[in-house]
Short mmCIF file of C-alpha atoms and ligand atoms in Angstrom, two decimals:
data_model
loop_
_atom_site.label_atom_id
_atom_site.label_comp_id
_atom_site.label_asym_id
_atom_site.label_seq_id
_atom_site.Cartn_x
_atom_site.Cartn_y
_atom_site.Cartn_z
CA MET A 1 18.13 12.51 5.77
CA GLU A 2 21.42 13.52 4.18
CA ARG A 3 21.43 13.08 0.37
CA ASP A 4 24.14 10.43 0.62
CA ALA A 5 22.58 8.60 3.59
CA ARG A 6 22.41 4.82 3.27
CA ILE A 7 18.71 4.19 2.69
CA TYR A 8 17.34 0.66 2.50
CA VAL A 9 14.03 0.25 0.66
CA ALA A 10 12.72 -3.20 1.63
CA GLY A 11 10.29 -4.43 -1.02
CA HIS A 12 11.65 -2.26 -3.86
CA ARG A 13 9.99 -4.35 -6.56
CA GLY A 14 6.48 -3.82 -5.24
CA MET A 15 4.21 -0.95 -6.20
CA VAL A 16 5.09 1.05 -3.07
CA GLY A 17 8.79 0.22 -2.94
CA SER A 18 9.34 1.08 -6.59
CA ALA A 19 7.47 4.39 -6.20
CA LEU A 20 9.67 5.15 -3.18
CA CYS A 21 12.86 4.43 -5.13
CA ARG A 22 11.69 6.76 -7.94
CA ALA A 23 10.80 9.52 -5.48
CA LEU A 24 14.06 9.19 -3.52
CA ALA A 25 16.13 9.27 -6.72
CA SER A 26 14.26 12.32 -8.00
CA LYS A 27 15.03 14.16 -4.76
CA GLY A 28 18.73 13.49 -5.18
CA PHE A 29 19.22 10.62 -2.71
CA THR A 30 22.18 8.73 -4.11
CA ASN A 31 22.68 5.78 -1.81
CA ILE A 32 19.57 3.62 -2.09
CA ILE A 33 20.11 0.01 -1.08
CA THR A 34 17.86 -2.78 -2.39
CA ARG A 35 17.75 -6.58 -2.45
CA THR A 36 15.35 -8.86 -4.30
CA SER A 37 13.68 -11.58 -2.25
CA SER A 38 15.91 -14.21 -3.84
CA GLU A 39 19.03 -12.21 -2.89
CA CYS A 40 17.80 -11.74 0.69
CA ASP A 41 14.73 -13.61 1.90
CA LEU A 42 13.48 -11.34 4.68
CA ARG A 43 11.73 -14.29 6.35
CA ASP A 44 15.15 -15.78 7.05
CA ARG A 45 16.76 -14.14 10.08
CA SER A 46 20.30 -15.19 9.28
CA ARG A 47 20.08 -13.66 5.79
CA VAL A 48 18.65 -10.45 7.23
CA ASP A 49 21.50 -10.24 9.75
CA GLU A 50 24.12 -10.84 7.05
CA PHE A 51 22.56 -8.09 4.96
CA PHE A 52 22.41 -5.52 7.81
CA GLU A 53 25.93 -6.41 8.95
CA LYS A 54 27.29 -5.83 5.46
CA GLU A 55 25.28 -2.80 4.30
CA ARG A 56 24.70 -0.99 7.62
CA PRO A 57 21.68 1.02 6.41
CA GLU A 58 20.99 4.25 8.28
CA TYR A 59 17.35 4.59 7.23
CA VAL A 60 14.90 1.78 6.47
CA PHE A 61 11.57 1.96 4.63
CA LEU A 62 9.85 -1.34 5.44
CA ALA A 63 7.62 -1.72 2.39
CA ALA A 64 8.16 -5.48 1.97
CA ALA A 65 5.06 -7.57 2.64
CA ARG A 66 2.94 -10.39 1.32
CA VAL A 67 -0.12 -8.60 -0.06
CA GLY A 68 -3.19 -9.55 -2.06
CA GLY A 69 -6.90 -9.13 -2.51
CA ILE A 70 -9.74 -10.85 -0.72
CA LEU A 71 -9.34 -14.13 -2.63
CA ALA A 72 -5.62 -14.47 -1.96
CA ASN A 73 -6.13 -13.58 1.71
CA SER A 74 -8.78 -16.25 2.17
CA THR A 75 -6.88 -18.92 0.21
CA TYR A 76 -3.46 -18.47 1.86
CA PRO A 77 -4.16 -17.18 5.40
CA ALA A 78 -1.18 -19.02 6.89
CA GLN A 79 1.27 -17.51 4.41
CA PHE A 80 -0.23 -14.05 4.91
CA ILE A 81 0.22 -14.09 8.66
CA TYR A 82 3.52 -16.00 8.78
CA ASP A 83 5.37 -14.14 6.04
CA ASN A 84 4.33 -10.71 7.27
CA LEU A 85 5.14 -11.44 10.90
CA ALA A 86 8.49 -12.98 9.97
CA ILE A 87 9.49 -10.01 7.78
CA GLU A 88 8.52 -7.52 10.50
CA LEU A 89 10.25 -9.40 13.33
CA ASN A 90 13.46 -9.89 11.38
CA VAL A 91 13.78 -6.43 9.86
CA ILE A 92 12.64 -4.43 12.90
CA ASP A 93 14.85 -6.35 15.31
CA ALA A 94 17.84 -6.17 12.93
CA ALA A 95 17.27 -2.40 12.61
CA HIS A 96 17.62 -2.18 16.38
CA LYS A 97 20.58 -4.55 16.56
CA TYR A 98 22.54 -2.77 13.82
CA GLY A 99 21.76 0.76 15.00
CA VAL A 100 19.48 2.02 12.21
CA LYS A 101 18.79 5.75 12.80
CA LYS A 102 15.18 5.60 11.73
CA LEU A 103 12.76 3.03 10.36
CA LEU A 104 9.37 3.58 8.76
CA PHE A 105 6.96 0.64 8.81
CA LEU A 106 4.07 0.47 6.37
CA GLY A 107 0.73 -0.89 7.45
CA SER A 108 -2.65 -0.88 5.78
CA SER A 109 -6.08 0.61 6.47
CA CYS A 110 -7.48 -2.91 6.99
CA ILE A 111 -6.06 -2.76 10.53
CA TYR A 112 -9.17 -0.85 11.62
CA PRO A 113 -12.27 -2.58 13.01
CA ARG A 114 -14.90 -3.74 10.52
CA GLU A 115 -17.58 -1.50 12.02
CA CYS A 116 -15.27 1.46 12.51
CA PRO A 117 -16.85 4.95 12.63
CA GLN A 118 -15.96 6.99 9.51
CA PRO A 119 -13.65 8.70 8.84
CA MET A 120 -11.30 6.39 10.73
CA LYS A 121 -9.06 8.11 13.27
CA GLU A 122 -5.76 6.59 14.42
CA GLU A 123 -7.12 6.13 17.95
CA TYR A 124 -9.81 3.70 16.71
CA LEU A 125 -7.19 0.95 16.33
CA LEU A 126 -8.17 -2.14 18.38
CA SER A 127 -11.56 -0.69 19.34
CA GLY A 128 -13.58 -3.50 17.73
CA TYR A 129 -13.60 -6.77 15.76
CA LEU A 130 -11.60 -6.98 12.53
CA GLU A 131 -12.97 -7.90 9.09
CA LYS A 132 -12.77 -11.73 9.03
CA THR A 133 -11.61 -12.12 5.42
CA ASN A 134 -8.24 -10.48 6.01
CA GLU A 135 -7.89 -10.86 9.77
CA PRO A 136 -4.57 -12.79 9.67
CA TYR A 137 -3.01 -10.08 7.48
CA ALA A 138 -4.43 -7.29 9.66
CA VAL A 139 -3.17 -8.96 12.85
CA ALA A 140 0.34 -9.14 11.34
CA LYS A 141 0.20 -5.45 10.38
CA ILE A 142 -1.02 -4.48 13.86
CA ALA A 143 1.89 -6.50 15.28
CA GLY A 144 4.24 -4.41 13.11
CA ILE A 145 2.88 -1.19 14.59
CA LYS A 146 3.20 -2.59 18.10
CA LEU A 147 6.77 -3.75 17.43
CA CYS A 148 7.74 -0.21 16.39
CA GLU A 149 6.01 1.30 19.44
CA SER A 150 7.60 -1.24 21.80
CA TYR A 151 11.14 -0.87 20.43
CA ARG A 152 10.72 2.89 20.79
CA ARG A 153 9.55 2.59 24.41
CA GLN A 154 12.05 -0.01 25.59
CA TYR A 155 15.13 0.78 23.49
CA GLY A 156 14.50 4.36 22.37
CA CYS A 157 14.51 3.40 18.66
CA ASN A 158 13.15 6.01 16.27
CA PHE A 159 10.74 3.64 14.51
CA ILE A 160 7.54 5.11 13.06
CA SER A 161 4.54 3.66 11.18
CA ALA A 162 2.26 4.90 8.40
CA MET A 163 -1.13 3.45 7.43
CA PRO A 164 -1.98 4.08 3.79
CA THR A 165 -5.48 3.94 2.34
CA ASN A 166 -6.27 1.96 -0.88
CA LEU A 167 -3.41 2.60 -3.28
CA TYR A 168 -3.14 2.52 -7.06
CA GLY A 169 -0.59 3.42 -9.69
CA PRO A 170 2.17 2.01 -11.90
CA GLY A 171 3.31 -1.45 -10.85
CA ASP A 172 -0.09 -2.47 -9.50
CA ASN A 173 -1.41 -6.02 -9.81
CA PHE A 174 -3.87 -6.42 -12.69
CA ASP A 175 -4.85 -10.05 -12.10
CA LEU A 176 -8.66 -10.01 -12.19
CA HIS A 177 -9.08 -12.65 -9.48
CA ASP A 178 -6.70 -11.08 -7.11
CA SER A 179 -6.55 -7.35 -7.69
CA HIS A 180 -8.27 -4.36 -6.16
CA VAL A 181 -10.97 -2.42 -7.94
CA ILE A 182 -8.91 0.23 -9.80
CA PRO A 183 -6.56 -2.14 -11.64
CA ALA A 184 -9.49 -4.53 -12.27
CA LEU A 185 -11.65 -1.84 -13.87
CA MET A 186 -8.75 -0.38 -15.84
CA ARG A 187 -7.95 -3.75 -17.33
CA LYS A 188 -11.58 -4.70 -17.99
CA PHE A 189 -12.37 -1.43 -19.81
CA HIS A 190 -9.09 -1.51 -21.72
CA GLU A 191 -9.56 -5.07 -22.93
CA ALA A 192 -13.23 -4.45 -23.80
CA LYS A 193 -12.15 -1.42 -25.83
CA LEU A 194 -9.47 -3.44 -27.67
CA LYS A 195 -11.86 -6.30 -28.43
CA GLY A 196 -14.81 -4.04 -29.24
CA GLU A 197 -16.96 -5.65 -26.52
CA GLY A 198 -20.22 -3.83 -25.78
CA GLU A 199 -20.47 -4.61 -22.07
CA VAL A 200 -18.26 -4.70 -18.98
CA VAL A 201 -19.31 -6.39 -15.75
CA VAL A 202 -18.62 -4.55 -12.49
CA TRP A 203 -18.90 -6.36 -9.15
CA GLY A 204 -21.45 -5.41 -6.54
CA THR A 205 -23.98 -2.57 -6.59
CA GLY A 206 -21.65 0.39 -7.22
CA LYS A 207 -22.82 1.95 -3.95
CA PRO A 208 -19.84 1.35 -1.61
CA ARG A 209 -17.55 4.31 -1.04
CA ARG A 210 -13.76 4.08 -1.18
CA GLU A 211 -10.80 6.41 -0.80
CA PHE A 212 -7.91 6.08 -3.27
CA LEU A 213 -4.36 7.43 -3.11
CA HIS A 214 -1.86 7.45 -5.97
CA VAL A 215 1.29 5.59 -4.95
CA ASP A 216 3.52 8.56 -5.94
CA ASP A 217 1.63 10.69 -3.41
CA LEU A 218 2.20 7.95 -0.83
CA ALA A 219 5.93 7.91 -1.62
CA GLU A 220 6.07 11.69 -1.04
CA ALA A 221 4.25 11.25 2.27
CA LEU A 222 6.65 8.52 3.42
CA ILE A 223 9.72 10.64 2.67
CA PHE A 224 8.00 13.59 4.37
CA LEU A 225 7.38 11.48 7.50
CA MET A 226 10.93 10.12 7.49
CA GLU A 227 12.20 13.70 7.50
CA ASN A 228 9.62 15.37 9.75
CA TYR A 229 7.89 12.97 12.13
CA ASP A 230 9.31 11.25 15.21
CA GLY A 231 6.14 10.39 17.12
CA GLU A 232 5.06 7.08 18.65
CA LEU A 233 1.55 7.19 17.18
CA PHE A 234 1.24 5.76 13.67
CA LEU A 235 -0.27 8.12 11.08
CA ASN A 236 -2.98 7.62 8.46
CA VAL A 237 -2.01 8.52 4.89
CA GLY A 238 -4.85 9.20 2.48
CA THR A 239 -6.69 11.92 0.62
CA GLY A 240 -9.52 12.29 3.14
CA GLU A 241 -11.96 12.11 0.20
CA ASP A 242 -13.95 9.14 -1.07
CA VAL A 243 -16.08 8.30 -4.11
CA THR A 244 -18.71 5.66 -4.82
CA ILE A 245 -17.68 2.70 -6.97
CA ALA A 246 -20.25 3.96 -9.52
CA ASP A 247 -18.43 7.35 -9.65
CA LEU A 248 -15.15 5.51 -10.10
CA VAL A 249 -16.65 3.44 -12.93
CA GLU A 250 -17.73 6.60 -14.80
CA LEU A 251 -14.33 8.20 -14.32
CA MET A 252 -12.54 5.05 -15.48
CA LYS A 253 -14.72 4.80 -18.60
CA GLU A 254 -13.79 8.37 -19.45
CA VAL A 255 -10.06 7.87 -18.78
CA VAL A 256 -9.86 4.65 -20.81
CA GLY A 257 -12.20 5.94 -23.53
CA TYR A 258 -14.59 3.00 -23.33
CA GLU A 259 -18.00 3.72 -24.78
CA GLY A 260 -19.89 0.48 -24.12
CA GLU A 261 -22.34 -0.42 -21.36
CA VAL A 262 -21.68 -1.32 -17.73
CA ARG A 263 -23.58 -4.06 -15.91
CA TYR A 264 -23.50 -4.29 -12.13
CA ASP A 265 -23.37 -7.89 -10.90
CA SER A 266 -24.95 -7.67 -7.46
CA SER A 267 -24.32 -11.37 -6.81
CA LYS A 268 -20.69 -10.33 -6.18
CA PRO A 269 -19.86 -8.85 -2.76
CA ASP A 270 -19.85 -5.13 -2.08
CA GLY A 271 -17.59 -5.53 0.93
CA THR A 272 -17.62 -2.87 3.59
CA PRO A 273 -19.93 0.09 2.75
CA ARG A 274 -17.34 2.78 3.42
CA LYS A 275 -13.62 2.98 4.12
CA LEU A 276 -12.28 6.48 4.64
CA LEU A 277 -9.28 7.58 6.69
CA ASP A 278 -9.22 10.65 8.88
CA VAL A 279 -6.08 12.43 7.67
CA SER A 280 -6.16 15.46 9.94
CA ARG A 281 -3.01 14.46 11.83
CA ILE A 282 -0.72 14.19 8.80
CA ARG A 283 -2.33 17.34 7.33
CA SER A 284 -1.57 19.27 10.51
CA LEU A 285 2.10 18.35 10.04
CA GLY A 286 2.00 19.98 6.60
CA TRP A 287 1.50 17.12 4.12
CA ARG A 288 -1.36 16.69 1.72
CA HIS A 289 -1.79 14.67 -1.48
CA LYS A 290 -1.26 16.39 -4.83
CA LYS A 291 -2.86 14.23 -7.50
CA SER A 292 -6.61 14.28 -8.00
CA LEU A 293 -8.20 10.91 -8.73
CA ARG A 294 -8.81 11.91 -12.37
CA GLU A 295 -5.20 12.99 -12.85
CA GLY A 296 -3.84 9.92 -11.05
CA LEU A 297 -5.99 7.57 -13.13
CA ARG A 298 -4.91 9.31 -16.35
CA GLU A 299 -1.24 8.88 -15.50
CA THR A 300 -1.70 5.29 -14.42
CA TYR A 301 -3.63 4.48 -17.58
CA ARG A 302 -0.90 6.04 -19.71
CA TRP A 303 1.64 3.76 -18.01
CA PHE A 304 -0.68 0.74 -18.24
CA SER A 305 -1.50 1.13 -21.96
CA GLU A 306 2.16 1.72 -22.83
CA ASN A 307 3.22 -1.44 -21.01
CA TYR A 308 0.23 -3.71 -21.64
CA PRO A 309 0.26 -6.71 -21.69
CA ALA A 310 3.63 -6.78 -19.88
CA VAL A 311 2.15 -5.71 -16.53
CA ARG A 312 1.84 -7.65 -13.27
CA GLY A 313 -1.11 -10.03 -13.28
CA VAL A 314 -1.62 -9.98 -17.05
CA GLN A 315 1.52 -11.69 -18.25
CA GLY A 316 2.77 -12.83 -14.88
CA VAL A 317 5.38 -10.05 -14.79
P1 GDP B 401 -11.98 -3.58 -0.68
O1 GDP B 401 -11.75 -2.11 -0.62
O2 GDP B 401 -11.22 -4.34 0.34
O3 GDP B 401 -13.47 -3.91 -0.66
O4 GDP B 401 -11.37 -4.12 -2.04
P2 GDP B 401 -11.63 -4.01 -3.60
O5 GDP B 401 -10.79 -2.91 -4.16
O6 GDP B 401 -11.38 -5.37 -4.13
O7 GDP B 401 -13.17 -3.66 -3.84
C1 GDP B 401 -13.72 -2.38 -3.67
C2 GDP B 401 -15.13 -2.34 -4.23
O8 GDP B 401 -15.10 -2.39 -5.66
C3 GDP B 401 -16.04 -3.49 -3.78
O9 GDP B 401 -17.32 -2.96 -3.50
C4 GDP B 401 -16.10 -4.37 -5.03
O10 GDP B 401 -17.30 -5.11 -5.11
C5 GDP B 401 -16.07 -3.31 -6.13
N1 GDP B 401 -15.69 -3.84 -7.45
C6 GDP B 401 -16.39 -3.65 -8.61
N2 GDP B 401 -15.83 -4.30 -9.63
C7 GDP B 401 -14.72 -4.92 -9.14
C8 GDP B 401 -13.71 -5.74 -9.73
O11 GDP B 401 -13.72 -6.06 -10.91
N3 GDP B 401 -12.71 -6.17 -8.90
C9 GDP B 401 -12.65 -5.81 -7.58
N4 GDP B 401 -11.63 -6.26 -6.84
N5 GDP B 401 -13.61 -5.06 -7.00
C10 GDP B 401 -14.63 -4.61 -7.75
#
């Protein structure tokens, strides 16, 4: 990508899109194009066409999506499948129609089967039943991968896809009903520390294992793929390392400086026992993550405590 290339970051206000904009700017890319959803609703084909016609982006990072935790997915399944499919159809087809040089679509590790062998290799896609709770979302993300593959095969478009593991970092959603475990624990420990509360409740048994990637590492990986990868097969993006939720809890206590007790509420679901990506393909291309979990949590907590309570999910930012 030339430094003055016209680069469209779809979803620039989200955690991933904003990390991408920061990373692109820091590498000297000067021509980053963005639109808020009220300026250009990506579910509306005519608006998407107007936008592509006017701006003629050369590179597209498709990081716009309707996302949410288990509760949001089960409450709004129709919006999750419709919005994501509509965004993918409109943006991917417009990228073809208006001659985009390269597009990178972002999926999610929930595309893999519920009972997938660990670590999860790219070729395990569609080898078994999906997790029911987020099936509509996962089906939409799988459709996005297949759109990119199909446009490549039929029209020769250079459209690639990346599947990130669980992400965290600045700009995350800290709503306790809706968020993932890292922002939830960060907020719970922080608020307990502020209020001098002696106990924090953690969901489940603490035994499940999860892999976590800092969103700045993801942004580096996405730019790396945009510049170095032209294959049809989508690629996993993760650290290749996982921790138990109990390990994460101890680390988070240390990072936040919370000295009270932790109670595990095993009436809350553990979810899947393990979710770890096989990252050997992206590693063999020469990319690996830089931030350790401890370092990434420290940085995220610094950002969170400086901005609290004006963070997403706390004050409705
Ligand atoms: P998952 O990776 O799709 O299961 O999503 P989550 O990030 O929501 O949950 C990961 C694990 O963290 C699960 O085993 C949860 O039970 C556990 N967990 C512990 N405390 C919390 C919490 O306060 N919020 C969330 N979301 N998960 C928690």
